[in-house]
Coordinates of C-alpha atoms and ligand atoms in Angstrom, one line a residue:
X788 CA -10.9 12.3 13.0
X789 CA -14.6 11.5 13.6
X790 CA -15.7 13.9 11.2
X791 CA -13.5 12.3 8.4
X792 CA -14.7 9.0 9.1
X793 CA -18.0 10.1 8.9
X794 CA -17.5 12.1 5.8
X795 CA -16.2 9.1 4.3
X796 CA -18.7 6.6 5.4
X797 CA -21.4 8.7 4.1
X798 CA -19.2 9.9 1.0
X799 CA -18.7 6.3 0.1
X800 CA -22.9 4.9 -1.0
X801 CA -22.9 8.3 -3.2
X802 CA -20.3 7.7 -5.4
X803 CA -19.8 4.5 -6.0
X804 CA -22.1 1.4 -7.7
X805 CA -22.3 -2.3 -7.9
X806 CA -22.0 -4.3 -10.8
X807 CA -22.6 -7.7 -10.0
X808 CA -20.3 -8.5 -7.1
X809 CA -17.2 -5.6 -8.1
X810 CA -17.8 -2.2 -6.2
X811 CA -17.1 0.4 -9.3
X812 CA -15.3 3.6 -8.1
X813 CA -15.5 6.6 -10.5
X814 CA -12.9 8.9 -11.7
X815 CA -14.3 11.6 -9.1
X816 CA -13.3 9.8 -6.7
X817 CA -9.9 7.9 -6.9
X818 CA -8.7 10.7 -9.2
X819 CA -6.5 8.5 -11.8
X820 CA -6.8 9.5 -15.6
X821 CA -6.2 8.0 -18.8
X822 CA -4.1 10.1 -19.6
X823 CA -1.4 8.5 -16.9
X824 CA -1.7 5.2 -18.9
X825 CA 0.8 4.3 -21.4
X826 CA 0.5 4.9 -25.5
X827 CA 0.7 1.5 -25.9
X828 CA -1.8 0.1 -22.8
X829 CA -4.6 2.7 -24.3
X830 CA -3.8 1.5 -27.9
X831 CA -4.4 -2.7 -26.8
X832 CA -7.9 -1.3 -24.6
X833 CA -9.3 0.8 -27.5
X834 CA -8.7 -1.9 -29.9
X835 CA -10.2 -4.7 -27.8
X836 CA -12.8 -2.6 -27.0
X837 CA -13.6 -1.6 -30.5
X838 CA -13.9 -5.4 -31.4
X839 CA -16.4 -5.8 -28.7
X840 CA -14.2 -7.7 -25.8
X841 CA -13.5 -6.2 -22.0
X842 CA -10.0 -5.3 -21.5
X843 CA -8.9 -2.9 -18.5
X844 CA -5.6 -2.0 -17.1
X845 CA -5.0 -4.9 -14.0
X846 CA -2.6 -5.4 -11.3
X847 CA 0.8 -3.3 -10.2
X848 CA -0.2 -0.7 -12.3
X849 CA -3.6 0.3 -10.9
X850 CA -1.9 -0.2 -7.5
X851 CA 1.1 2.4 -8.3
X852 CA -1.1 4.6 -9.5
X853 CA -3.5 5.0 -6.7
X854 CA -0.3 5.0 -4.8
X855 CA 1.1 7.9 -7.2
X856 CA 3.9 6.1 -8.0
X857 CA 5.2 5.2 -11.8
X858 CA 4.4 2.3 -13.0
X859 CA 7.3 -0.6 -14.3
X860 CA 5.0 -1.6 -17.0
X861 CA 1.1 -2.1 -18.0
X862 CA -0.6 -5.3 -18.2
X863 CA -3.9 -5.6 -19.7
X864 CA -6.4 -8.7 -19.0
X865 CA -9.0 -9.0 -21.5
X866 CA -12.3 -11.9 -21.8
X867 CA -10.4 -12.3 -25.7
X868 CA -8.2 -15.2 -26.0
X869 CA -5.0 -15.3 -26.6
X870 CA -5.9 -16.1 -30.5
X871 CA -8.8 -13.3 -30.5
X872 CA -6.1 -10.7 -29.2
X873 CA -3.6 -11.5 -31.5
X874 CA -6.1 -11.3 -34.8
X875 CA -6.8 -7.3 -33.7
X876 CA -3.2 -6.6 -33.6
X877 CA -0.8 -6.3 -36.4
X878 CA 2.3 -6.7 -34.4
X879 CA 1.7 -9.7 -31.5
X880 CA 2.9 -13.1 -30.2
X881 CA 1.2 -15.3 -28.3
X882 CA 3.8 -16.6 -25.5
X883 CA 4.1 -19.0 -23.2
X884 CA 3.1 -22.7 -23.1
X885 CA 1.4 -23.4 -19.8
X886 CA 0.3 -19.8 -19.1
X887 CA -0.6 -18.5 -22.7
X888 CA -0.4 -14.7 -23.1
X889 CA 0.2 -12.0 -25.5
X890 CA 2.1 -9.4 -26.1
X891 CA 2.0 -6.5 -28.4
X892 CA 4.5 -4.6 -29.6
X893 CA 4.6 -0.5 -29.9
X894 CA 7.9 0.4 -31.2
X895 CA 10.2 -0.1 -28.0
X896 CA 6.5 -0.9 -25.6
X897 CA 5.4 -4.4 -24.7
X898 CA 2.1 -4.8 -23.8
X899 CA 1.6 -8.1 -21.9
X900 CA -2.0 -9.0 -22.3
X901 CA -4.0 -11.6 -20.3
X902 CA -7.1 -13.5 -20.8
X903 CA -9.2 -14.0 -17.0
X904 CA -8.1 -17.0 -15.9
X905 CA -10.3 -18.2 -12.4
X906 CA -8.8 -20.8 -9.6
X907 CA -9.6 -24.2 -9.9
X908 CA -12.1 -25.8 -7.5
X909 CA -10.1 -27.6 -4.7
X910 CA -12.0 -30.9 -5.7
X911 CA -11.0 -30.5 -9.7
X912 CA -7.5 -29.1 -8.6
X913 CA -4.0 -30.6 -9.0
X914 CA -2.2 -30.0 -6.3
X915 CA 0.5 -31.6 -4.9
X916 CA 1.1 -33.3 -1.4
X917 CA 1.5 -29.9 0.7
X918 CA -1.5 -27.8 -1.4
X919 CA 0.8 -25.8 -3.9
X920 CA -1.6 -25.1 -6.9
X921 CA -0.3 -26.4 -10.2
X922 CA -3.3 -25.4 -12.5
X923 CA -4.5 -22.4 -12.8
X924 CA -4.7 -21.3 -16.4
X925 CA -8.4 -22.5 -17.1
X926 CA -9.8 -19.2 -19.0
X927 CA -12.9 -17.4 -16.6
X928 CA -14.5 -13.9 -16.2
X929 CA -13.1 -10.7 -14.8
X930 CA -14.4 -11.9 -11.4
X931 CA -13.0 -15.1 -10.9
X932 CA -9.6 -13.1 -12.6
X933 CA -9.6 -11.0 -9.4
X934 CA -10.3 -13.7 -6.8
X935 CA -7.1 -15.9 -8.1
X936 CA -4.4 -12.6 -8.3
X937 CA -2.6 -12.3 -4.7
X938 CA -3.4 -9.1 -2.6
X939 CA -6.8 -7.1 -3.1
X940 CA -4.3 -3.9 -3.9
X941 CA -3.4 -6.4 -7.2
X942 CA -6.8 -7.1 -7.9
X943 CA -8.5 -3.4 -9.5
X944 CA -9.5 -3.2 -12.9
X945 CA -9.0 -0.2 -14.6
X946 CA -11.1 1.0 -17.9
X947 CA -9.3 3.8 -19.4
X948 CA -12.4 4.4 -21.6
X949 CA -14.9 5.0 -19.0
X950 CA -12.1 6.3 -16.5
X951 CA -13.4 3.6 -13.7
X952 CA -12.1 1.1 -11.5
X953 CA -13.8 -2.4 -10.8
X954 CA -13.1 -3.6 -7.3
X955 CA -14.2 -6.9 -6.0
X956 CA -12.4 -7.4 -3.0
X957 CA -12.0 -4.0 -1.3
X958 CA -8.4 -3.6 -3.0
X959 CA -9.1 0.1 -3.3
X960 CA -9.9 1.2 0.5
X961 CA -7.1 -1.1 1.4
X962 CA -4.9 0.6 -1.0
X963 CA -5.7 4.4 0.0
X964 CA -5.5 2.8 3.6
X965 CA -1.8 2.2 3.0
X966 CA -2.5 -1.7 3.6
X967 CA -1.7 -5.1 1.5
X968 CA -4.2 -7.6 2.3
X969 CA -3.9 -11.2 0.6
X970 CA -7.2 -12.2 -0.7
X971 CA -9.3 -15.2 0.9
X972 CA -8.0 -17.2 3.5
X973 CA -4.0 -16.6 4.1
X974 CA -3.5 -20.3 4.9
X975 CA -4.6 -22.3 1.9
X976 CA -3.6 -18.8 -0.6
X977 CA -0.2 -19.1 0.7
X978 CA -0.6 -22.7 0.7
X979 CA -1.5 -22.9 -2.9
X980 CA 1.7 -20.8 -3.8
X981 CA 4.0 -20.2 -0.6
X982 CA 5.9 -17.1 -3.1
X983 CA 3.3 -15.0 -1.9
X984 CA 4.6 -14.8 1.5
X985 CA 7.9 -13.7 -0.4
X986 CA 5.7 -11.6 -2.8
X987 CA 4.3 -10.1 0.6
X988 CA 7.5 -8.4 2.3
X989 CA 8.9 -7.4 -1.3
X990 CA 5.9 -5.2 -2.3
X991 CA 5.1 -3.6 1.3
X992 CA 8.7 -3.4 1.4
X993 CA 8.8 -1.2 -1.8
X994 CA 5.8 0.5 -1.8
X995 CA 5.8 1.4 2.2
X996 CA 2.7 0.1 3.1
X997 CA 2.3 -2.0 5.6
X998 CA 1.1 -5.9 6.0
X999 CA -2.2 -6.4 7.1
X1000 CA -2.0 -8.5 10.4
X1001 CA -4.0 -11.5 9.4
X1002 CA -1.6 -11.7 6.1
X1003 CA 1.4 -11.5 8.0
X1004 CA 0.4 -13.7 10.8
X1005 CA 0.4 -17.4 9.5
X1006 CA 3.9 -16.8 7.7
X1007 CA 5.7 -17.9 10.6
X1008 CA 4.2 -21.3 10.9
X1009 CA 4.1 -21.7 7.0
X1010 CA 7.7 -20.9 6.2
X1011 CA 9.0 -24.5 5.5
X1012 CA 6.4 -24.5 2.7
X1013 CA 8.8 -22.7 0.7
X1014 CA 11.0 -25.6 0.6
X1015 CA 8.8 -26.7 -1.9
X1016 CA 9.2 -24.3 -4.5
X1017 CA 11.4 -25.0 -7.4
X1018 CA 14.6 -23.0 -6.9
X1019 CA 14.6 -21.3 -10.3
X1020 CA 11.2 -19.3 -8.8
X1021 CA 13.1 -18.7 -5.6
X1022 CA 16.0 -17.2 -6.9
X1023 CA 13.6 -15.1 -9.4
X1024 CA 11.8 -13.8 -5.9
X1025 CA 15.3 -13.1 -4.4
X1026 CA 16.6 -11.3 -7.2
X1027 CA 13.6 -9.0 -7.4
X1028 CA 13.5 -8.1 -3.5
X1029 CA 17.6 -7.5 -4.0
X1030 CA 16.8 -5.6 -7.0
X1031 CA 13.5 -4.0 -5.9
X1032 CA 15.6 -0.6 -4.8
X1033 CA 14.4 -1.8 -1.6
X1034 CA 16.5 -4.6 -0.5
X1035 CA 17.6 -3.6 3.2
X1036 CA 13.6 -3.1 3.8
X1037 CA 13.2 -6.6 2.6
X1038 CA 16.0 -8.2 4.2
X1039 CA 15.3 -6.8 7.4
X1040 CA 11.5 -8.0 7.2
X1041 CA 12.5 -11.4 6.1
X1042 CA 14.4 -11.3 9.2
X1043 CA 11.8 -10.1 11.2
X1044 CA 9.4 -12.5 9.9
X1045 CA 12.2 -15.6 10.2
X1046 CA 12.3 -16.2 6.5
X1047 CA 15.4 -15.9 5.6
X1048 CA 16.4 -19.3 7.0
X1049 CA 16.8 -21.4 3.5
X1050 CA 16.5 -18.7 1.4
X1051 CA 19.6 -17.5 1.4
X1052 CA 21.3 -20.1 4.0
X1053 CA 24.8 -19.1 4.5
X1054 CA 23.3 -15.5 5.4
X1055 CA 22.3 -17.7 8.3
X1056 CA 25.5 -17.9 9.4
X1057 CA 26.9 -14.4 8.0
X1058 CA 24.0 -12.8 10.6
X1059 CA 26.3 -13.9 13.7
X1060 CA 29.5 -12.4 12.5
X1061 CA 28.9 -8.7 13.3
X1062 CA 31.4 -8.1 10.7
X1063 CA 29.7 -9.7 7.8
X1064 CA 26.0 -8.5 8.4
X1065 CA 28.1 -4.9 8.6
X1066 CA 29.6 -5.7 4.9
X1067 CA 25.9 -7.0 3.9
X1068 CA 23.8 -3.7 5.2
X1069 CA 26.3 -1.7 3.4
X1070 CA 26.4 -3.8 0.0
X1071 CA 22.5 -3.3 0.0
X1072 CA 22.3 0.4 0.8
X1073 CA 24.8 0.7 -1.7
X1074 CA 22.3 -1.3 -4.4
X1075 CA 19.2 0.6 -3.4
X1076 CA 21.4 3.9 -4.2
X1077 CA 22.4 3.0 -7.2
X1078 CA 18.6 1.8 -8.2
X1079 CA 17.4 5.0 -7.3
X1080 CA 20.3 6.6 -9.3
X1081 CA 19.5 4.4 -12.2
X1082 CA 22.7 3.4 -12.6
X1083 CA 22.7 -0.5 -13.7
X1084 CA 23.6 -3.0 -10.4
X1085 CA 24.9 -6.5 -11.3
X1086 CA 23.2 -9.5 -10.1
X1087 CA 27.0 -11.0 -9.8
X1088 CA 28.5 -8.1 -7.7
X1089 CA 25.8 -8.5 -5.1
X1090 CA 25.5 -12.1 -4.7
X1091 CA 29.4 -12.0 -4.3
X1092 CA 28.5 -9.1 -1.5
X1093 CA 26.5 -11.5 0.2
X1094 CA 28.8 -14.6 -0.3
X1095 CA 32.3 -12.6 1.2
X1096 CA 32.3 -13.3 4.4
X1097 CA 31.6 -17.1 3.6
X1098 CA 34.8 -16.8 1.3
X1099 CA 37.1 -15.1 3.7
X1100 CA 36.3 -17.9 6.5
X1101 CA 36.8 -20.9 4.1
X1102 CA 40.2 -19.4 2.7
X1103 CA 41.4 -18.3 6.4
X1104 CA 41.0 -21.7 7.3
X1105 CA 43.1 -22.9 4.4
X1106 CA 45.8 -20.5 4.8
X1107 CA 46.2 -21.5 8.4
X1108 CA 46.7 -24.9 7.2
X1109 CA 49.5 -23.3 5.5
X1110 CA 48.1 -23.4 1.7
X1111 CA 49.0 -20.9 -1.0
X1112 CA 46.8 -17.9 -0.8
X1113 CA 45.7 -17.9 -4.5
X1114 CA 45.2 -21.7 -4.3
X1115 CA 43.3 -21.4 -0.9
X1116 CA 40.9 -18.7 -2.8
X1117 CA 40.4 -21.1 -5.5
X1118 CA 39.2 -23.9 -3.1
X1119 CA 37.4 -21.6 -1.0
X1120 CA 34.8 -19.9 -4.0
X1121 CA 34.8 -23.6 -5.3
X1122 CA 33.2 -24.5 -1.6
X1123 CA 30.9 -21.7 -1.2
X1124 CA 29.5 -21.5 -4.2
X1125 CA 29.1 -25.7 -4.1
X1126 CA 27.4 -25.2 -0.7
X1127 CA 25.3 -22.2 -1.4
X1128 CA 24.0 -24.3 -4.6
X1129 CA 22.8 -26.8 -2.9
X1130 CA 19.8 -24.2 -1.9
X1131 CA 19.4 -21.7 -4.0
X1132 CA 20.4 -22.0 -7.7
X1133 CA 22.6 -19.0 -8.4
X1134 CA 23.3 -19.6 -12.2
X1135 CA 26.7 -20.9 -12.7
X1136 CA 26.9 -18.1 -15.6
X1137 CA 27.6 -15.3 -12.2
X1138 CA 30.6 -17.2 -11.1
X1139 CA 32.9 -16.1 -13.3
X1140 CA 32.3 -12.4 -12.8
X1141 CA 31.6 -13.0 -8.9
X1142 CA 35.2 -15.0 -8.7
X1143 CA 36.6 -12.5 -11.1
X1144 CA 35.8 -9.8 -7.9
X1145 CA 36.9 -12.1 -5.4
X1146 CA 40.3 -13.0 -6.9
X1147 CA 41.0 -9.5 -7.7
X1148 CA 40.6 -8.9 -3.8
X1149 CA 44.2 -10.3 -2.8
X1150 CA 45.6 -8.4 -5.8
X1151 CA 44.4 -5.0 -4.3
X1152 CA 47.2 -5.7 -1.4
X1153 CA 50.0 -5.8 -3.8
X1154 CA 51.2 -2.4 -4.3
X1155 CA 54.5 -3.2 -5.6
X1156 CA 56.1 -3.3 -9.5
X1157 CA 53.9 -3.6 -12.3
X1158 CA 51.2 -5.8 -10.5
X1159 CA 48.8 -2.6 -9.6
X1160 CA 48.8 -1.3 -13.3
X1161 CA 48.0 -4.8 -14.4
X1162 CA 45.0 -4.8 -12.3
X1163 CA 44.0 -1.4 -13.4
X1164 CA 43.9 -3.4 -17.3
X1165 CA 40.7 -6.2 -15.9
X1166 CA 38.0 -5.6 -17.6
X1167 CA 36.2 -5.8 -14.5
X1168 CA 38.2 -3.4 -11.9
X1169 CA 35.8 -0.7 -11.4
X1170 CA 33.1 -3.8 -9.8
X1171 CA 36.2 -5.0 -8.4
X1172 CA 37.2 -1.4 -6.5
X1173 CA 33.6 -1.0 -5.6
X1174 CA 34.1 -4.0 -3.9
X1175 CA 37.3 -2.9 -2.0
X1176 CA 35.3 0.2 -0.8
X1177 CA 32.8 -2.2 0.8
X1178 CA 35.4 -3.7 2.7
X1179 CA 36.8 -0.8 3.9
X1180 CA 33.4 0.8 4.8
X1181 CA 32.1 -1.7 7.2
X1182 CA 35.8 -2.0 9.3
X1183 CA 37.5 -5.2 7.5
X1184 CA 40.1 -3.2 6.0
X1185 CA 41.6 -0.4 6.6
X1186 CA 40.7 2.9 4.8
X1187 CA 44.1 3.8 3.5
X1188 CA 44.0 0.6 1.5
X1189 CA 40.7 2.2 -0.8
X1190 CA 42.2 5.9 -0.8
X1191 CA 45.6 4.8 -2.1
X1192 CA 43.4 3.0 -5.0
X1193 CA 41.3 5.7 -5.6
X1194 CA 44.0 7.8 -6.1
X1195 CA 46.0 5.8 -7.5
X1196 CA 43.7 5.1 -11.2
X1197 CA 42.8 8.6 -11.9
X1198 CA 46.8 9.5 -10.6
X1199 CA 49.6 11.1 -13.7
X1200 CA 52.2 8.3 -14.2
X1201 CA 54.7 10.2 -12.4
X1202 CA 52.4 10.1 -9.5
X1203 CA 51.5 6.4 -9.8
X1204 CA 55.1 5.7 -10.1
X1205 CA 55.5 7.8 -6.7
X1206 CA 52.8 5.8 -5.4
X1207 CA 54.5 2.5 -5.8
X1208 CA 55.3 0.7 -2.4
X1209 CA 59.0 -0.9 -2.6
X1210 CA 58.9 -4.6 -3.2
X1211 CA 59.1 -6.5 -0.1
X1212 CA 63.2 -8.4 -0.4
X1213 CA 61.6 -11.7 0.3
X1214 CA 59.3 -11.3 -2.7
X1215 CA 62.2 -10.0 -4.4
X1216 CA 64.0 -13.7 -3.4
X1217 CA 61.3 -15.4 -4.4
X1218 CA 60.6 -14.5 -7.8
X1219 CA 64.5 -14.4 -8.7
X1220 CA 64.8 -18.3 -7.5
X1221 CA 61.7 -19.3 -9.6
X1222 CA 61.4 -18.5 -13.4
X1223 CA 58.5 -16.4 -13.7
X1224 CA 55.2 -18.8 -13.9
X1225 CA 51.6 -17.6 -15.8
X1226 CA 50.0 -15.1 -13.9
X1227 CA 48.1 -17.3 -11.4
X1228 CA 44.7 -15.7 -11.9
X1229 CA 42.9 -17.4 -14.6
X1230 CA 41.5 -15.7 -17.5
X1231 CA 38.5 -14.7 -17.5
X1232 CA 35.5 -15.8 -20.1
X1233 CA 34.5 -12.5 -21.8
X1234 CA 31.0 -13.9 -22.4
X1235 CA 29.9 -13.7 -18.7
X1236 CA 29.6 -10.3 -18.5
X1237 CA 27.7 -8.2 -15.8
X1238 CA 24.2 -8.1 -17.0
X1239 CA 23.1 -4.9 -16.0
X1240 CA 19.4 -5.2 -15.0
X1241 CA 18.3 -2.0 -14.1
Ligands
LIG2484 P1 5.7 -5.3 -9.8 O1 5.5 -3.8 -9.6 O2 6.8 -5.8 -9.0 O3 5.7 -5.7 -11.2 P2 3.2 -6.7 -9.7 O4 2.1 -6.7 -8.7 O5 2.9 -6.1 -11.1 O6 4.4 -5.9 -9.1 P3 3.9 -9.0 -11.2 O7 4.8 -10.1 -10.8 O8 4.2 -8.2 -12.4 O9 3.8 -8.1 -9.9 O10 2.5 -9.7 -11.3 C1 1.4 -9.0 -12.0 C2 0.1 -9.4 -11.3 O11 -0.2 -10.8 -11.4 C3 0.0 -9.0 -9.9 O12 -0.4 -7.7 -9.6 C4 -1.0 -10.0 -9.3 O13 -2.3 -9.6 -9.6 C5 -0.7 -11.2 -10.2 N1 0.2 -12.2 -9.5 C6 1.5 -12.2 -9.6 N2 2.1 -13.2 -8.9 C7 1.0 -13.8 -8.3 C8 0.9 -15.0 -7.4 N3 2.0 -15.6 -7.0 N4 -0.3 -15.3 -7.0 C9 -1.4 -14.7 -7.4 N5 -1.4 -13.6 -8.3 C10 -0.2 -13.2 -8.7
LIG2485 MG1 4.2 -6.0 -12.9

């Protein structure tokens, strides 16, 4: 142990140089080739390069490499603005109004290319009442680029020509050391942008490495700062961490850290019914499966995962008031989805598919006539049976209730007719007293598709 630290300690002076204030760390030592960046990232640095600007690989990537993981995407930050960079490339748009950037385009490849932007100076910054930062697009130099990204693991350089890395803030130890460290002072970083406590458990959530204490420490007396953010960049955050491939990691870190409360507030109360946080665990494992499958997981089907339990207590209530179970359903998504709003803006374009799943709940029970081959016909059943098998994992229903389904859609029609349970004889009443109405569960608009995102 004490001969590796000293090894390292007197490895360390030999191999690596200063330039200006960035440490520079050689190929020799952190071992990542250009070779390992994409066609596309090595085409936007040679040619940037070749019409005398800096440009270097910057942020997630650099990280996932060191951490020898594959990288989502490449972006490149460059001292070129956004007009220079889009005059040395054939096929490129400038984006973006507030935050200019550019990407390129190689056949199906997007390079995303920034220009060093550096923090504003408290005194010259507008920020409002509680310190958020609201302007931070001013153009600066690869050093001041560094000092206004979040953790020092987001904050390497990478020059694919000369194979180095350029390090100002110690992001490289930190990063071989397994650790995310935000850079500067946590209170007025988290201050100036409280998502970076979210940021925080979603990226040492996915890339198992651990917060560094003196990040992690102020969160709990800064939480209510993320009250502040608009909700469309909460529910962006959210999404992510749900969609990250690592959503129980995250979920049970917000929970460790306490900042789930008014994030997602009616997990608040889902957290207290053993049999909802059961249906929840499940629902997650399920998504971080099927990420890691890459098989495509709808935003809809989860968020209606982590809405059930909320459901089945506002339509138990109504059916004890003696309402009509489809009608009580109705009320109850109208109510949970009006309440959840209120926090977290879950675009109204999921509801459909999310009450589509819902509704199609009560019709899994009816086993009798033609009603289970009419369900087999929705669009939608497979999200809908997946759903079922939730329930029936984490204790609410009963397992026979999943089997007989999965049997039944894959069964001949001799089977399936086997399978039929006989109609009950008050249902039987029921429907010869009344003429037969429109099937009670609304049509569905074909437009609000699942979006698979992965
Ligand atoms: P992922 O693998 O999830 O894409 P990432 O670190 O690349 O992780 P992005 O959201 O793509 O995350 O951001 C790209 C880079 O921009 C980050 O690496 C970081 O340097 C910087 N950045 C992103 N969000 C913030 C923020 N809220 N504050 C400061 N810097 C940020
Ligand atoms: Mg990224």
């Amino acid at each position: 142990m004490i001969k590796k630290f000293l090894k390292r300690v007197f490895r360390k002076p030999a191999k690596t140089k200063s330039v200006g204030n960035a440490q520079v760390i050689p190929f020799k030592l952190h071992g990542v080739a250009r070779e390992q960046i994409s066609y596309g990232a090595l085409k936007v640095t040679d040619g940037l390069q070749a019409a005398g600007y800096q440009a270097c690989v910057v942020g997630g990537a650099v990280r996932d490499l060191l951490l020898d993981r594959t990288p989502k995407d490449f972006d490149i930050a460059t001292d070129a603005t956004p007009e220079e960079v889009r005059r040395v490339f054939r096929r490129a748009r400038i984006i973006g109004r507030r935050f200019r950037l550019v990407h390129v385009m190689f056949g199906e490849e997007v390079v995303e290319v920034s220009t060093f932007r550096r923090m504003i100076e408290v005194e010259d910054a507008q920020t409002d009442e509680h310190g958020r930062l609201l302007r931070d697009n001013e153009f600066g130099d690869q050093e001041q680029d560094a000092a206004r990204r979040d953790f020092t693991a987001n904050a390497l350089f990478y020059d694919p020509t000369t194979q180095e890395i350029y390090d100002y803030h110690g992001g490289y130890a930190d990063t071989r050391d397994h650790l995310l460290r935000i850079i500067g002072d946590p209170l007025v970083r988290y201050r100036e942008d409280p998502v970076r406590m979210l940021r925080a458990v979603r990226l040492s959530a996915k890339l198992g490495i651990k917060l560094d204490a003196a990040t992690a420490a102020p969160v709990a007396e800064m939480k209510d700062l993320l009250d502040n953010v608009p909700q469309a960049r909460l529910l962006d955050e959210v999404l992510k961490m749900l969609l990250s491939g690592h959503s129980l990691e995250c979920i049970q870190q917000l929970r460790k850290m306490n900042l789930h409360h008014g994030l997602l507030p009616l997990l608040d109360v889902i957290w207290e019914q053993p049999m909802g946080e059961k249906f929840i665990m499940l629902a997650l494992r399920n998504t971080d499966e099927r990420l890691s499958q890459d098989k495509t997981v709808s935003p809809a089907f989860l968020f209606a995962a982590l809405l059930w339990h909320e459901v089945l207590a506002a339509w138990n209530l109504r059916v004890q008031q003696g309402k009509r179970p489809v009608g009580a359903m109705h009320e109850a998504m109208d109510e949970v989805l009006a309440r959840q709003r209120a926090q977290l803006a879950i675009p109204h374009r999921q509801d459909a598919v999310m009450k589509e799943i819902w509704l199609m709940q009560q019709r899994f029970e009816q086993r009798a006539g033609q009603r289970p081959f009419r369900l087999l016909e929705q669009p939608r059943f497979r999200a809908g049976f997946d759903f079922l098998l939730l329930r029936c994992a984490s204790g609410e229903l009963d397992d026979e209730l999943g089997l007989w389904w999965d049997e039944f859609q894959d069964a001949s029609a001799e089977r399936q007719t086997e399978m039929l349970q006989p109609e009950e004889a008050s249902e039987k009443k029921r429907r010869r007293r009344k003429p037969r109405r429109k099937p009670e569960i609304p049509a569905l608009d074909e437009s609000a598709v699942d979006e698979p995102v992965a």
